[in-house]
């Protein structure tokens, strides 16, 4: 009986890293697959080019019959078949198993935290199957590299034929120019404006070589499918033995909703991005690093020269010129301040602007980018993305201009609203739940941050049981830690915001088991300050301290720890577990809610998934009557909520009809 279909696609990209492949634009040219029965034995295996309609029909039959599809980064391969024209409903009711997810569930959690651990297919196969899984890839990459070198030379000759090329360039400079135009266009196109039209014409007439043009791609493709099958056969039976089936099923249920979210994409205000790019380039041009030693200009990456300058300005002997050193000398080194500012500008330009421009796709006259969510990016199970999490706060330039990255993302064409349901202090609520489970009652201060816990009502108002004259107000946990750490500091102090910020950062770090030594680096404070913060934290969160001790005591006798939703972490690392049990519970709750929200959307198709960032789920909604909108927003908010034994998980709701950066609180608009 056909039980599983293991398959892999090869695309027209010139990159094997699926993070760098546009899941909307690139199309597959080949599929390799293995059909597996309920005993994990192979029924059939093959590969075919998607021009071979006879072989494709054989594969399509297996795809229809198999209830479960298996892959390495399986969502990517679903996208590729959708791009080829497969109907979306083909995948709506499938079960999904990703071997990278299996690796996270089956490999000892402490092993996964080792710096040498890699989650990619080839690395897993090499380590756990004992094979040289990289040989075909090395051959493939080498062949494509040679094809690209010839293609670049062809491009250069094309520019020469048009009279655009400066034939006086040295070989070194000529190589740099052609590499920039070929590989780094979206970063440097302002420098080569005269090549814009010719570059486009060249690529139209002479498409980039891809892995489709390589001779050993068939061997490479089939090898990937077989490796995926062997790892699946190795680990899938272990998920039951390790009691990880509930976690695997949750991930499977959330896979298709994430595919829908990824295919929606984010709508980009291209004019705003180009405008802000201009501001960044203009600011970078005038932000020059001039050595006070000899007056020469230095780049932000010349660390040896920068170290000399920092030592000259401070009179200190410094270990290096890295970010940590710059923070320590900012007040006494003008150059360190300039370098810090310039590096921030460069990060915004390269990490955000250039990456977005290079990923843009036109969909129905709308510019969009498409992100991918990694189901196996972390030990905890928390989703990660191939795009950085876009900063909430705008970047303020010294010119007075501001750059708000979130304002680049607008309501898509055809939609009326973007809604963001943001879980309110999710991890603190989950931490509070753990204190209740291990002590029989929650941490008092944590519980009172969310509800009138241990209170008596008089005249409809809650008063603290231990102090009947004091009315309950939500506890500001971060302020409490700061005040207990620094008893002489309160809201009237001119630096109160700074101290409360230290309290907040200490709380989050310490909730995950950080010691005073860790806080020194994490908060950039001296050891006495870190120690005072830890003492303030311990007084604020007595229940959480008990939780840490509870974990520590259990690590002596067991190495299996289930989170609140029964995902197991096999570890004896107390500090890591204190993080994983909370953060992993939040990850699993999000997966559950993605599935439930998708069930809701099936009967309310004017809602669509948009994005998930940290503890936030974004949707778009079309223009519907306001009474209906109010009703459905409440329904989604209730659906996304979750009742715990200590406090409930709830979400705040924000909305915009323009762009992400302009979202407003939904309740305030009612």
Tab-separated table of N, CA, C and O in Angstrom, residues 421 597 600 607 619 631-641 651:
chain	number	residue	atom	x	y	z
A	421	UNK	N	-2.688	40.370	14.968
A	421	UNK	CA	-3.094	39.850	16.265
A	421	UNK	C	-1.819	39.472	17.025
A	421	UNK	O	-1.150	38.491	16.690
A	597	UNK	N	-6.877	28.873	12.758
A	597	UNK	CA	-7.209	30.063	11.974
A	597	UNK	C	-7.470	29.698	10.518
A	597	UNK	O	-8.357	30.267	9.865
A	600	UNK	N	-10.891	28.497	10.104
A	600	UNK	CA	-11.826	29.632	10.096
A	600	UNK	C	-11.852	30.290	8.717
A	600	UNK	O	-12.915	30.610	8.165
A	607	UNK	N	-10.739	36.709	4.411
A	607	UNK	CA	-9.546	36.784	5.260
A	607	UNK	C	-8.466	35.896	4.656
A	607	UNK	O	-8.739	34.795	4.185
A	619	UNK	N	-3.030	39.157	9.137
A	619	UNK	CA	-4.011	38.755	8.125
A	619	UNK	C	-4.322	39.952	7.242
A	619	UNK	O	-4.175	41.108	7.655
A	631	UNK	N	-17.639	41.837	14.126
A	631	UNK	CA	-17.987	40.502	14.612
A	631	UNK	C	-16.862	39.510	14.335
A	631	UNK	O	-16.477	38.720	15.207
A	632	UNK	N	-16.290	39.567	13.135
A	632	UNK	CA	-15.281	38.577	12.761
A	632	UNK	C	-13.936	38.845	13.431
A	632	UNK	O	-13.205	37.899	13.752
A	633	UNK	N	-13.598	40.108	13.645
A	633	UNK	CA	-12.365	40.414	14.380
A	633	UNK	C	-12.454	39.818	15.782
A	633	UNK	O	-11.487	39.221	16.288
A	634	UNK	N	-13.605	39.976	16.425
A	634	UNK	CA	-13.791	39.390	17.755
A	634	UNK	C	-13.699	37.870	17.699
A	634	UNK	O	-13.095	37.232	18.581
A	635	UNK	N	-14.276	37.270	16.662
A	635	UNK	CA	-14.230	35.810	16.539
A	635	UNK	C	-12.794	35.312	16.385
A	635	UNK	O	-12.403	34.310	16.998
A	636	UNK	N	-12.004	36.019	15.576
A	636	UNK	CA	-10.609	35.608	15.384
A	636	UNK	C	-9.814	35.813	16.667
A	636	UNK	O	-8.997	34.970	17.059
A	637	UNK	N	-10.065	36.944	17.336
A	637	UNK	CA	-9.367	37.192	18.602
A	637	UNK	C	-9.687	36.098	19.612
A	637	UNK	O	-8.790	35.588	20.298
A	638	UNK	N	-10.950	35.717	19.707
A	638	UNK	CA	-11.334	34.640	20.634
A	638	UNK	C	-10.718	33.314	20.208
A	638	UNK	O	-10.262	32.524	21.053
A	639	UNK	N	-10.702	33.062	18.905
A	639	UNK	CA	-10.136	31.823	18.387
A	639	UNK	C	-8.647	31.722	18.730
A	639	UNK	O	-8.155	30.648	19.082
A	640	UNK	N	-7.936	32.834	18.663
A	640	UNK	CA	-6.498	32.819	18.912
A	640	UNK	C	-6.163	32.777	20.397
A	640	UNK	O	-5.011	32.534	20.769
A	641	UNK	N	-7.143	33.037	21.256
A	641	UNK	CA	-6.903	32.969	22.689
A	641	UNK	C	-6.728	31.535	23.168
A	641	UNK	O	-7.051	30.571	22.468
A	651	UNK	N	-4.685	38.087	22.778
A	651	UNK	CA	-3.967	38.864	21.767
A	651	UNK	C	-4.514	40.281	21.705
A	651	UNK	O	-5.715	40.502	21.881
